[in-house]
Coordinates of C-alpha atoms in Angstrom, one line a residue:
Chain A
M1129 CA -1.7 56.4 3.5
T1130 CA -2.6 57.6 6.9
H1131 CA -6.3 58.1 6.1
S1132 CA -6.9 54.5 5.3
R1133 CA -8.7 53.6 8.4
T1134 CA -10.7 56.8 8.6
H1135 CA -14.3 55.8 8.2
A1136 CA -15.1 58.9 6.2
H1137 CA -17.7 57.1 4.2
Q1138 CA -19.6 56.6 7.3
A1139 CA -19.9 60.3 7.8
T1140 CA -23.0 60.3 5.7
S1141 CA -24.7 57.6 7.7
V1142 CA -24.1 59.4 10.9
A1143 CA -25.2 62.7 9.5
D1144 CA -28.4 61.2 8.3
T1145 CA -29.5 59.0 11.1
P1146 CA -29.8 60.4 14.6
G1147 CA -28.5 57.5 16.6
G1148 CA -30.1 55.5 13.9
P1149 CA -29.8 52.0 12.7
V1150 CA -26.0 51.7 12.5
T1151 CA -26.1 48.4 14.3
P1152 CA -23.4 46.1 13.2
D1153 CA -24.0 42.5 12.5
P1154 CA -25.5 40.6 15.3
H1155 CA -22.7 40.3 17.9
T1156 CA -20.4 37.4 17.8
P1157 CA -22.0 35.2 20.5
L1158 CA -19.7 35.9 23.4
T1159 CA -21.1 33.3 25.6
T1160 CA -20.3 30.4 23.3
S1161 CA -17.1 28.4 23.6
L1162 CA -14.0 30.3 22.6
T1163 CA -13.4 27.9 19.8
T1164 CA -16.8 28.7 18.3
L1165 CA -16.1 32.4 18.9
H1166 CA -12.8 32.2 17.1
R1167 CA -14.4 30.3 14.1
H1168 CA -17.3 32.8 14.0
L1169 CA -14.9 35.7 14.0
T1170 CA -12.6 34.2 11.4
A1171 CA -15.5 33.9 9.0
R1172 CA -16.4 37.5 9.4
L1173 CA -13.1 39.4 9.5
G1174 CA -11.5 40.8 6.4
E1175 CA -8.1 39.4 5.3
A1176 CA -6.0 42.1 7.0
A1177 CA -7.9 42.0 10.2
R1178 CA -7.7 38.2 10.3
A1179 CA -3.9 38.3 9.8
W1180 CA -3.6 40.9 12.5
L1181 CA -5.7 38.7 14.9
D1182 CA -3.7 35.6 14.2
Q1183 CA -0.5 37.4 14.9
A1184 CA -1.9 39.1 18.0
L1185 CA -3.0 35.7 19.4
D1186 CA 0.3 34.0 18.6
E1187 CA 2.2 36.9 20.3
A1188 CA -0.1 36.8 23.4
A1189 CA 0.4 33.0 23.7
A1190 CA 4.1 33.4 23.4
H1191 CA 4.5 36.3 25.8
P1192 CA 1.7 36.2 28.4
G1193 CA 2.0 37.9 31.7
T1194 CA 3.0 41.4 32.5
H1195 CA 6.0 43.1 31.0
G1196 CA 6.8 46.7 32.0
P1197 CA 4.3 49.5 31.8
I1198 CA 2.3 47.9 29.0
S1199 CA 2.7 44.3 27.7
P1200 CA 2.6 43.6 24.0
W1201 CA -0.8 41.8 24.3
E1202 CA -2.2 44.9 26.2
L1203 CA -1.2 47.0 23.2
R1204 CA -3.1 44.6 20.9
L1205 CA -6.1 44.9 23.2
A1206 CA -6.1 48.6 23.0
E1207 CA -6.0 48.8 19.2
A1208 CA -8.4 45.9 18.5
G1209 CA -11.3 48.3 17.6
R1210 CA -9.4 50.1 14.8
R1211 CA -7.8 46.9 13.6
C1212 CA -10.8 44.6 13.4
G1213 CA -13.8 47.1 13.5
P1214 CA -15.7 48.1 16.6
E1215 CA -18.4 45.5 16.0
H1216 CA -15.8 42.7 16.4
A1217 CA -13.7 44.3 19.1
D1218 CA -15.4 42.5 22.0
A1219 CA -14.8 39.1 20.6
V1220 CA -11.3 39.8 19.5
R1221 CA -10.4 41.2 22.9
V1222 CA -11.8 38.1 24.7
L1223 CA -9.7 35.9 22.5
I1224 CA -6.6 37.9 23.2
L1225 CA -7.2 37.8 26.9
H1226 CA -7.6 34.1 26.7
A1227 CA -4.4 33.7 24.6
A1228 CA -2.5 35.7 27.1
R1229 CA -3.9 33.5 29.9
A1230 CA -5.0 36.6 31.8
D1231 CA -5.6 35.9 35.4
T1232 CA -7.7 38.0 37.8
D1233 CA -4.8 40.4 38.5
A1234 CA -4.2 40.9 34.8
L1235 CA -7.9 41.3 34.1
T1236 CA -8.2 43.8 36.9
R1237 CA -5.3 45.8 35.5
V1238 CA -6.7 45.8 32.0
Y1239 CA -10.1 46.8 33.3
A1240 CA -8.7 49.6 35.5
Q1241 CA -6.6 51.0 32.6
G1242 CA -9.1 50.3 29.9
T1243 CA -11.6 52.3 27.8
A1244 CA -15.3 51.5 28.2
A1245 CA -14.9 49.1 25.3
E1246 CA -11.9 47.3 26.9
R1247 CA -13.8 47.1 30.2
R1248 CA -16.7 45.5 28.5
A1249 CA -14.5 42.9 26.9
V1250 CA -13.0 42.0 30.3
L1251 CA -16.5 41.5 31.7
H1252 CA -17.3 39.2 28.7
A1253 CA -14.1 37.3 29.3
L1254 CA -14.7 36.6 33.0
P1255 CA -16.8 33.4 32.6
H1256 CA -14.2 32.0 30.2
L1257 CA -11.2 32.8 32.3
V1258 CA -12.0 33.0 36.0
S1259 CA -13.5 30.0 37.8
G1260 CA -14.1 31.4 41.3
P1261 CA -15.7 34.6 42.6
Q1262 CA -12.4 36.6 42.9
A1263 CA -13.1 38.9 40.0
L1264 CA -16.5 40.1 41.4
P1265 CA -15.1 43.5 42.2
L1266 CA -15.0 44.2 38.5
V1267 CA -18.6 43.2 38.0
E1268 CA -19.5 45.4 41.0
D1269 CA -17.6 48.3 39.6
A1270 CA -19.5 48.0 36.3
L1271 CA -22.8 47.8 38.1
R1272 CA -22.1 51.1 39.8
T1273 CA -21.8 52.8 36.4
N1274 CA -24.6 54.3 34.4
D1275 CA -23.2 53.1 31.1
T1276 CA -25.7 50.6 29.7
R1277 CA -23.0 48.8 27.6
L1278 CA -21.1 48.0 30.8
L1279 CA -24.3 47.1 32.7
A1280 CA -25.3 44.7 30.0
A1281 CA -21.9 43.0 30.0
A1282 CA -21.8 42.9 33.8
V1283 CA -25.0 40.8 34.1
G1284 CA -23.6 37.9 32.1
P1285 CA -22.8 34.3 33.1
Y1286 CA -20.1 35.3 35.6
A1287 CA -22.5 37.4 37.6
A1288 CA -25.1 34.6 37.3
R1289 CA -22.7 32.2 38.9
H1290 CA -21.2 34.3 41.6
L1291 CA -23.0 37.6 42.4
A1292 CA -24.7 37.5 45.8
A1293 CA -28.5 37.6 46.0
H1294 CA -28.8 41.2 47.2
Q1295 CA -26.5 42.6 44.5
W1296 CA -28.0 40.4 41.8
R1297 CA -31.5 41.7 42.6
H1298 CA -30.3 45.3 42.4
A1299 CA -28.6 44.5 39.1
V1300 CA -31.9 43.2 37.7
L1301 CA -33.7 46.3 39.0
K1302 CA -31.0 48.5 37.5
C1303 CA -31.6 46.9 34.1
L1304 CA -35.2 47.8 34.3
F1305 CA -34.3 51.4 35.4
T1306 CA -31.8 51.9 32.6
G1307 CA -33.6 50.0 29.9
V1308 CA -31.0 47.2 29.5
P1309 CA -33.1 44.3 28.2
V1310 CA -33.5 41.6 30.8
T1311 CA -32.6 39.1 28.1
E1312 CA -29.1 40.2 28.8
V1313 CA -29.3 38.8 32.3
A1314 CA -27.7 35.4 32.2
E1315 CA -29.6 32.5 33.9
L1316 CA -32.5 34.8 34.8
D1317 CA -34.9 31.9 35.1
R1318 CA -32.8 30.0 37.5
R1319 CA -31.8 32.9 39.7
A1320 CA -35.2 34.5 39.8
R1321 CA -37.1 31.3 40.7
A1322 CA -38.7 31.4 44.2
D1323 CA -37.0 34.8 44.9
A1324 CA -39.7 36.3 47.0
E1325 CA -37.6 39.4 47.8
L1326 CA -37.1 40.1 44.1
A1327 CA -40.8 39.7 43.5
R1328 CA -41.5 42.2 46.3
M1329 CA -39.0 44.7 44.8
L1330 CA -40.5 44.4 41.4
G1331 CA -44.0 44.9 42.8
D1332 CA -42.9 48.0 44.7
Y1333 CA -41.2 49.4 41.6
A1334 CA -44.4 48.8 39.5
A1335 CA -46.4 50.5 42.2
E1336 CA -44.0 53.5 42.4
R1337 CA -44.2 53.9 38.6
T1338 CA -47.9 53.7 38.6
A1339 CA -48.3 56.1 41.4
A1340 CA -46.3 58.6 39.4
G1341 CA -48.4 58.1 36.3
R1342 CA -45.5 56.6 34.5
P1343 CA -45.3 53.4 32.4
V1344 CA -44.1 50.3 34.0
P1345 CA -41.2 48.7 32.0
Q1346 CA -42.5 45.8 30.0
D1347 CA -39.5 43.8 31.0
L1348 CA -40.8 43.9 34.6
Y1349 CA -43.6 41.6 33.5
R1350 CA -41.1 39.3 32.0
V1351 CA -39.2 38.9 35.2
L1352 CA -42.1 38.8 37.7
P1353 CA -43.6 35.5 36.7
L1354 CA -40.1 33.9 36.9
T1355 CA -40.1 34.5 40.7
D1356 CA -43.0 32.1 41.2
P1357 CA -41.7 29.0 43.0
E1358 CA -43.7 26.9 40.6
A1359 CA -42.4 28.7 37.5
G1360 CA -41.8 26.4 34.6
P1361 CA -40.1 27.3 31.4
P1362 CA -40.2 31.0 30.5
A1363 CA -43.6 32.2 29.7
P1364 CA -44.4 34.2 26.5
V1365 CA -44.2 37.9 27.1
T1366 CA -47.7 39.4 27.3
P1367 CA -47.8 42.2 29.8
P1368 CA -50.9 42.0 31.9
P1369 CA -52.7 45.2 32.7
P1370 CA -51.0 46.8 35.6
A1371 CA -52.2 45.6 38.9
A1372 CA -52.6 49.2 40.0
D1373 CA -55.0 51.3 41.8
H1374 CA -54.5 54.3 39.6
G1375 CA -56.4 53.3 36.6
T1376 CA -54.6 52.9 33.3
S1377 CA -52.1 55.6 33.6
G1378 CA -49.3 53.2 34.2
A1379 CA -49.9 51.2 31.0
P1380 CA -46.7 50.6 29.0
H1381 CA -46.3 53.2 26.4
P1382 CA -45.5 51.7 23.1
H1383 CA -43.2 54.5 22.1
T1384 CA -41.4 54.9 25.3
A1385 CA -38.1 53.1 25.8
P1386 CA -38.5 50.7 28.7
G1387 CA -37.2 52.3 31.8
A1388 CA -35.9 55.4 30.2
D1389 CA -36.7 57.2 33.3
G1390 CA -33.5 57.5 35.2
A1391 CA -35.0 57.8 38.7
H1392 CA -31.8 56.2 39.7
G1393 CA -29.9 59.1 38.4
K1394 CA -29.1 60.5 41.8
E1395 CA -26.7 57.5 42.2
S1396 CA -24.2 59.2 40.1
Chain B
M905 CA -25.1 71.5 7.4
R906 CA -23.0 68.7 9.0
I907 CA -20.6 70.0 11.6
F908 CA -17.5 68.5 13.3
D909 CA -16.5 70.6 16.3
P910 CA -12.8 69.8 16.6
H911 CA -12.3 71.3 20.0
I912 CA -15.0 71.3 22.7
H913 CA -14.9 70.4 26.4
M914 CA -18.1 68.5 26.7
T915 CA -17.4 67.3 30.2
S916 CA -18.2 70.9 31.2
R917 CA -21.5 70.9 29.3
T918 CA -25.0 69.7 29.9
T919 CA -27.1 67.2 28.0
D920 CA -29.2 70.2 26.8
D921 CA -26.1 71.3 24.9
Y922 CA -25.7 67.9 23.3
Q923 CA -29.4 68.1 22.2
A924 CA -29.0 71.7 20.8
M925 CA -25.7 70.7 19.1
Y926 CA -27.4 67.8 17.3
T927 CA -30.2 70.0 16.2
A928 CA -27.7 72.5 14.9
G929 CA -26.0 69.8 12.8
V930 CA -23.1 68.7 15.0
R931 CA -22.4 65.0 14.4
A932 CA -18.9 64.7 15.7
V933 CA -16.7 66.3 18.3
V934 CA -13.2 66.0 19.6
E935 CA -12.7 66.8 23.2
P936 CA -9.1 67.8 24.1
S937 CA -8.0 67.2 27.7
F938 CA -7.4 70.5 29.5
W939 CA -7.3 72.3 32.8
L940 CA -10.4 71.9 34.8
G941 CA -10.6 75.3 36.3
Q942 CA -9.7 73.9 39.7
P943 CA -6.1 72.9 39.7
R944 CA -5.3 69.1 40.0
T945 CA -2.8 68.0 42.6
S946 CA -1.9 64.5 41.5
P947 CA -1.6 62.3 38.4
A948 CA -4.4 60.2 39.7
S949 CA -6.8 63.1 39.1
F950 CA -5.7 63.1 35.4
L951 CA -6.2 59.4 35.0
D952 CA -9.8 59.6 36.2
Y953 CA -10.3 62.4 33.8
F954 CA -8.8 60.5 30.9
D955 CA -11.0 57.5 31.8
A956 CA -14.0 59.7 31.6
L957 CA -13.0 61.0 28.2
L958 CA -12.6 57.4 27.1
G959 CA -15.7 56.0 28.7
W960 CA -18.5 58.1 30.0
E961 CA -18.3 61.1 27.7
P962 CA -18.5 59.1 24.4
F963 CA -21.4 57.2 25.9
R964 CA -23.1 60.4 26.7
A965 CA -22.4 61.9 23.3
A966 CA -23.8 58.7 21.6
Q967 CA -27.2 59.3 23.2
Y968 CA -27.5 62.3 21.0
G969 CA -26.1 60.8 17.8
I970 CA -22.8 62.5 18.2
A971 CA -19.4 60.7 17.6
H972 CA -16.9 61.5 20.3
H973 CA -13.1 61.3 20.2
C974 CA -10.5 62.8 22.4
T975 CA -7.0 64.1 22.6
L976 CA -4.9 63.5 25.7
A977 CA -2.0 65.4 27.2
L978 CA -0.7 67.2 30.2
N979 CA -2.0 70.7 29.6
P980 CA 0.3 73.8 29.4
K981 CA -0.8 75.4 32.7
E982 CA -0.4 72.3 34.8
A983 CA 2.9 71.4 33.2
N984 CA 4.3 74.0 35.7
D985 CA 3.2 72.0 38.7
P986 CA 5.6 69.3 39.7
R987 CA 2.8 67.4 41.4
C988 CA 1.2 66.9 38.0
T989 CA 4.1 66.3 35.7
P990 CA 4.4 62.5 36.5
V991 CA 1.3 62.1 34.4
L992 CA 3.7 62.3 31.4
D993 CA 4.9 58.8 32.3
E994 CA 1.3 57.5 32.2
L995 CA 0.4 59.0 28.9
P996 CA 1.9 56.3 26.7
R997 CA -0.5 53.6 27.8
Y998 CA -3.4 56.0 27.1
L999 CA -2.2 57.2 23.7
V1000 CA -2.7 53.7 22.3
K1001 CA -6.5 53.7 22.9
D1002 CA -8.8 53.5 19.9
Q1003 CA -10.6 56.8 20.5
V1004 CA -7.5 59.0 21.0
V1005 CA -7.0 60.9 17.7
A1006 CA -4.2 63.3 18.8
V1007 CA -1.9 64.4 21.6
G1008 CA -3.3 67.7 23.0
E1009 CA -3.9 70.3 24.2
I1010 CA -0.2 71.0 24.5
G1011 CA 1.6 74.2 24.0
Y1012 CA 2.4 77.4 26.0
D1013 CA 0.5 79.2 28.8
S1014 CA 3.2 81.4 30.4
M1015 CA 6.2 80.3 28.3
T1016 CA 8.2 78.8 31.2
P1017 CA 11.1 76.3 31.0
A1018 CA 8.7 73.7 32.4
E1019 CA 6.3 74.3 29.5
D1020 CA 9.2 74.0 27.1
T1021 CA 10.0 70.6 28.5
A1022 CA 6.4 69.3 28.5
L1023 CA 5.8 70.6 25.0
A1024 CA 8.9 69.0 23.5
A1025 CA 8.3 65.7 25.3
Q1026 CA 4.7 65.5 24.2
L1027 CA 5.5 66.4 20.5
Q1028 CA 7.8 63.4 20.7
L1029 CA 5.0 61.2 22.2
A1030 CA 2.9 62.2 19.2
A1031 CA 5.6 61.2 16.8
D1032 CA 6.2 57.9 18.6
H1033 CA 2.5 57.0 18.5
A1034 CA 1.8 58.1 14.9
L1035 CA -0.6 60.7 16.2
P1036 CA -1.0 64.4 15.2
A1037 CA -0.9 67.1 17.8
L1038 CA -3.3 69.8 18.9
V1039 CA -1.3 72.8 20.1
H1040 CA -2.8 75.6 22.1
T1041 CA -1.3 79.0 21.5
P1042 CA -1.1 81.3 24.5
H1043 CA -3.5 84.1 25.2
R1044 CA -0.9 86.5 26.7
D1045 CA 2.0 87.6 24.5
K1046 CA 0.4 85.7 21.7
L1047 CA 2.6 86.4 18.6
T1048 CA 5.8 85.7 20.6
G1049 CA 4.1 82.6 21.9
L1050 CA 3.2 81.4 18.4
R1051 CA 6.8 81.9 17.1
R1052 CA 8.2 80.0 20.1
T1053 CA 5.6 77.3 19.5
L1054 CA 6.5 77.0 15.8
D1055 CA 10.3 76.8 16.7
V1056 CA 9.7 73.9 19.1
V1057 CA 7.5 72.2 16.5
R1058 CA 10.2 72.6 13.8
E1059 CA 12.8 71.1 16.2
S1060 CA 10.6 68.1 16.9
H1061 CA 10.2 64.9 15.0
L1062 CA 6.6 65.8 14.1
P1063 CA 6.1 67.3 10.7
T1064 CA 4.2 70.6 10.7
D1065 CA 1.4 69.1 8.5
R1066 CA 0.6 66.9 11.5
V1067 CA 0.2 69.8 13.9
L1068 CA -2.9 72.0 14.5
V1069 CA -2.1 75.3 16.1
D1070 CA -5.2 76.6 17.8
H1071 CA -6.7 79.8 19.1
L1072 CA -5.3 81.8 16.2
N1073 CA -6.3 85.4 15.4
E1074 CA -5.5 88.2 13.0
T1075 CA -2.0 88.7 14.5
T1076 CA -1.0 85.1 14.3
V1077 CA -2.8 83.5 11.3
K1078 CA -0.3 84.5 8.6
E1079 CA 2.8 83.1 10.3
A1080 CA 0.9 80.0 11.3
K1081 CA -0.3 79.4 7.7
D1082 CA 3.2 79.9 6.3
S1083 CA 4.5 77.3 8.7
G1084 CA 2.5 74.5 7.1
C1085 CA 0.5 73.7 10.2
W1086 CA -3.3 73.3 10.3
L1087 CA -5.0 76.4 11.5
G1088 CA -7.5 76.4 14.4
F1089 CA -9.8 79.2 15.4
S1090 CA -11.9 79.2 18.6
V1091 CA -15.0 81.3 18.2
Y1092 CA -16.1 82.7 21.5
P1093 CA -18.8 85.2 22.7
D1094 CA -16.3 87.7 24.1
T1095 CA -12.7 86.7 23.7
K1096 CA -10.5 84.9 21.1
M1097 CA -12.5 85.2 17.8
D1098 CA -16.0 86.1 16.7
E1099 CA -18.1 85.1 13.7
E1100 CA -17.6 88.2 11.7
R1101 CA -13.8 88.3 12.2
M1102 CA -13.7 84.6 11.3
V1103 CA -15.4 85.1 8.0
A1104 CA -13.1 88.0 7.2
I1105 CA -10.1 85.8 7.9
L1106 CA -11.5 83.0 5.7
R1107 CA -12.0 85.6 2.9
T1108 CA -8.4 86.7 3.3
Y1109 CA -6.6 83.4 3.8
G1110 CA -9.0 80.9 2.2
P1111 CA -10.6 77.7 3.7
E1112 CA -7.5 75.5 3.2
R1113 CA -6.4 73.7 6.4
V1114 CA -8.8 75.9 8.5
L1115 CA -10.7 74.4 11.4
V1116 CA -13.3 76.3 13.4
N1117 CA -14.2 75.3 16.9
S1118 CA -16.3 76.5 19.8
A1119 CA -13.8 75.5 22.4
A1120 CA -16.9 75.6 24.7
D1121 CA -16.1 74.8 28.3
W1122 CA -17.1 75.9 31.8
G1123 CA -16.5 79.6 31.0
R1124 CA -18.6 81.9 29.0
S1125 CA -18.8 80.1 25.7
D1126 CA -21.3 78.8 23.2
P1127 CA -21.3 75.2 21.8
L1128 CA -23.3 76.5 18.7
K1129 CA -20.6 78.9 17.5
T1130 CA -19.6 76.5 14.8
R1131 CA -23.1 76.6 13.3
K1132 CA -23.2 80.4 13.6
V1133 CA -19.9 80.7 11.6
G1134 CA -21.4 78.4 8.9
D1135 CA -24.5 80.4 8.7
L1136 CA -22.6 83.7 8.4
M1137 CA -20.3 82.2 5.8
L1138 CA -23.3 81.4 3.6
A1139 CA -24.8 84.8 4.2
E1140 CA -21.5 86.4 3.2
G1141 CA -21.4 84.5 -0.1
F1142 CA -19.3 81.4 0.7
S1143 CA -20.6 78.2 -1.0
E1144 CA -22.0 75.3 0.8
D1145 CA -19.0 73.4 -0.3
D1146 CA -16.7 75.9 1.5
V1147 CA -18.8 75.6 4.6
D1148 CA -18.6 71.8 4.5
R1149 CA -14.9 71.9 3.9
V1150 CA -14.3 74.1 7.0
L1151 CA -16.8 72.6 9.3
W1152 CA -16.5 68.9 8.3
R1153 CA -13.9 67.8 5.8
N1154 CA -11.0 69.7 7.3
P1155 CA -11.4 68.3 10.8
V1156 CA -12.0 64.8 9.4
A1157 CA -8.8 65.1 7.4
F1158 CA -6.7 66.4 10.3
Y1159 CA -7.9 63.9 12.9
G1160 CA -8.0 61.2 10.3
L1161 CA -4.2 61.5 10.3
S1162 CA -4.4 59.3 13.4
G1163 CA -6.0 56.4 11.5
R1164 CA -8.4 56.1 14.4
L1165 CA -11.3 58.3 13.5
D1166 CA -14.6 56.3 13.5
L1167 CA -17.6 58.5 12.7
D1168 CA -20.1 55.8 13.3
V1169 CA -22.0 56.4 16.5
P1170 CA -22.0 53.4 18.7
V1171 CA -25.5 52.0 19.2
T1172 CA -26.5 53.1 22.6
D1173 CA -29.4 55.2 21.6
V1174 CA -32.7 55.3 23.5
T1175 CA -34.5 52.8 21.3
H1176 CA -31.8 50.2 21.6
E1177 CA -30.8 49.7 25.2
G1178 CA -32.5 52.6 26.7
N1179 CA -30.3 55.0 28.6
S1180 CA -29.6 56.5 31.9
I1181 CA -29.3 60.1 30.9
L1182 CA -32.6 61.2 29.5
R1183 CA -34.4 61.7 32.7
G1184 CA -38.2 61.2 32.7
P1185 CA -40.1 59.5 30.0
Q1186 CA -39.7 60.9 26.6
K1187 CA -42.7 62.9 25.5
T1188 CA -44.0 61.4 22.4
E1189 CA -46.0 63.6 20.1
A1190 CA -49.0 61.6 19.1

């Protein structure tokens, strides 16, 4: 029965909804403890997928490390999407990496040889598996891409802990440019507080957008108040009128995706 | 009309093409790895290309509501270059990836001993990885090339019903059909096959196991040829069910043999996380 995992029934949904609401369940919370993650996942996986996962985790725990061109646990990482469903693949892969006790070298290898989905899982695994800054090159690689899924994974807790100020500011700005919600940026409050240079960059960006007659991403007004040295808990998000000298042309457009501009596109 | 283009080289195409394809009804594509026009000189160049087919290109396709899968292989032409053949040793770790739905394009270009070796080795890789194979048939000396291709397939561990022989035409379709393989036709503006001939072939041989593709790439080609074939089929009296079979259900069935086809488009559309491809604010009609 070779067709069994072909999601043919989904053909209808994709045909009917242009990039539409095919969002899976809210993601398994990847920043929670791995125990919680495992419990959450177990509750959601079907029987076959759960059995597969249990076996994959046992196997990874029994045979960690690198064996030949591709280790058994690396094979399990590669097939996690089709075994457990794409919506659970990140969480499953994080658990397998943990079970295999993947160190920075192993994570680097998986990242380098991985699909975008595997790379994203490695980025999510970093805060759980690497205590020092030695895996930063993976975060930096992801931040150079234009793939919003990788960007969102790169600005997680590991980057919050270890990314240097200059790169971190550029990461925040890139989120605004590419429309990655700044809610994805871990410890945004702590890292933005009293960051005068970030405030300047945000102000300049708003001015540039306004000068071009383009909307300023609403998320910019979520970050800007956080740079205040006196900033308390996060303020409610109510974008003020743009502090611009070009009238109202820069007002956020309700139907325009934040930052769907791609002025950064020349980076590629 | 829902359309699955089972052979298109999107890495060579612009985002305008993705937009036009979506508008025409294309909801899924398979991108086979192939020669890039400029010869490669090392396996590393293949690996970056494979990474793009497994990373950036599906992301790009998703912006336009199109599901993207790929087939990976050492292509026939570069199988003749000893600087490239070591990529065969790298293929196993790529063939296990979720989005890889076949080994391909493999097959013959000039029918050399090096191509014999690469074809046989990669049919075996397909069998080992429970994947079907997409087999290109040569443009020069085509009928002889098809016969030699079918001989190698029969000698392999891969059953013919897990093999798609592509770029067929009037001179090769009958023997290909008799072999039990799936039948691929590349509809091009000038070469290979055109819409009228395609419809005539469908009338003669029926829609069973037939897949129609645009094979669009960096050459003179048209990513909307699939739609044009569907339109002409309807105009010539084929039913909507026939069109759906050829342009959707047959490719779903063939690549579904991999067990890895996922036709849900990942959520990376503009209203979710924004994107980095649509340049300039989207004009919204008030």
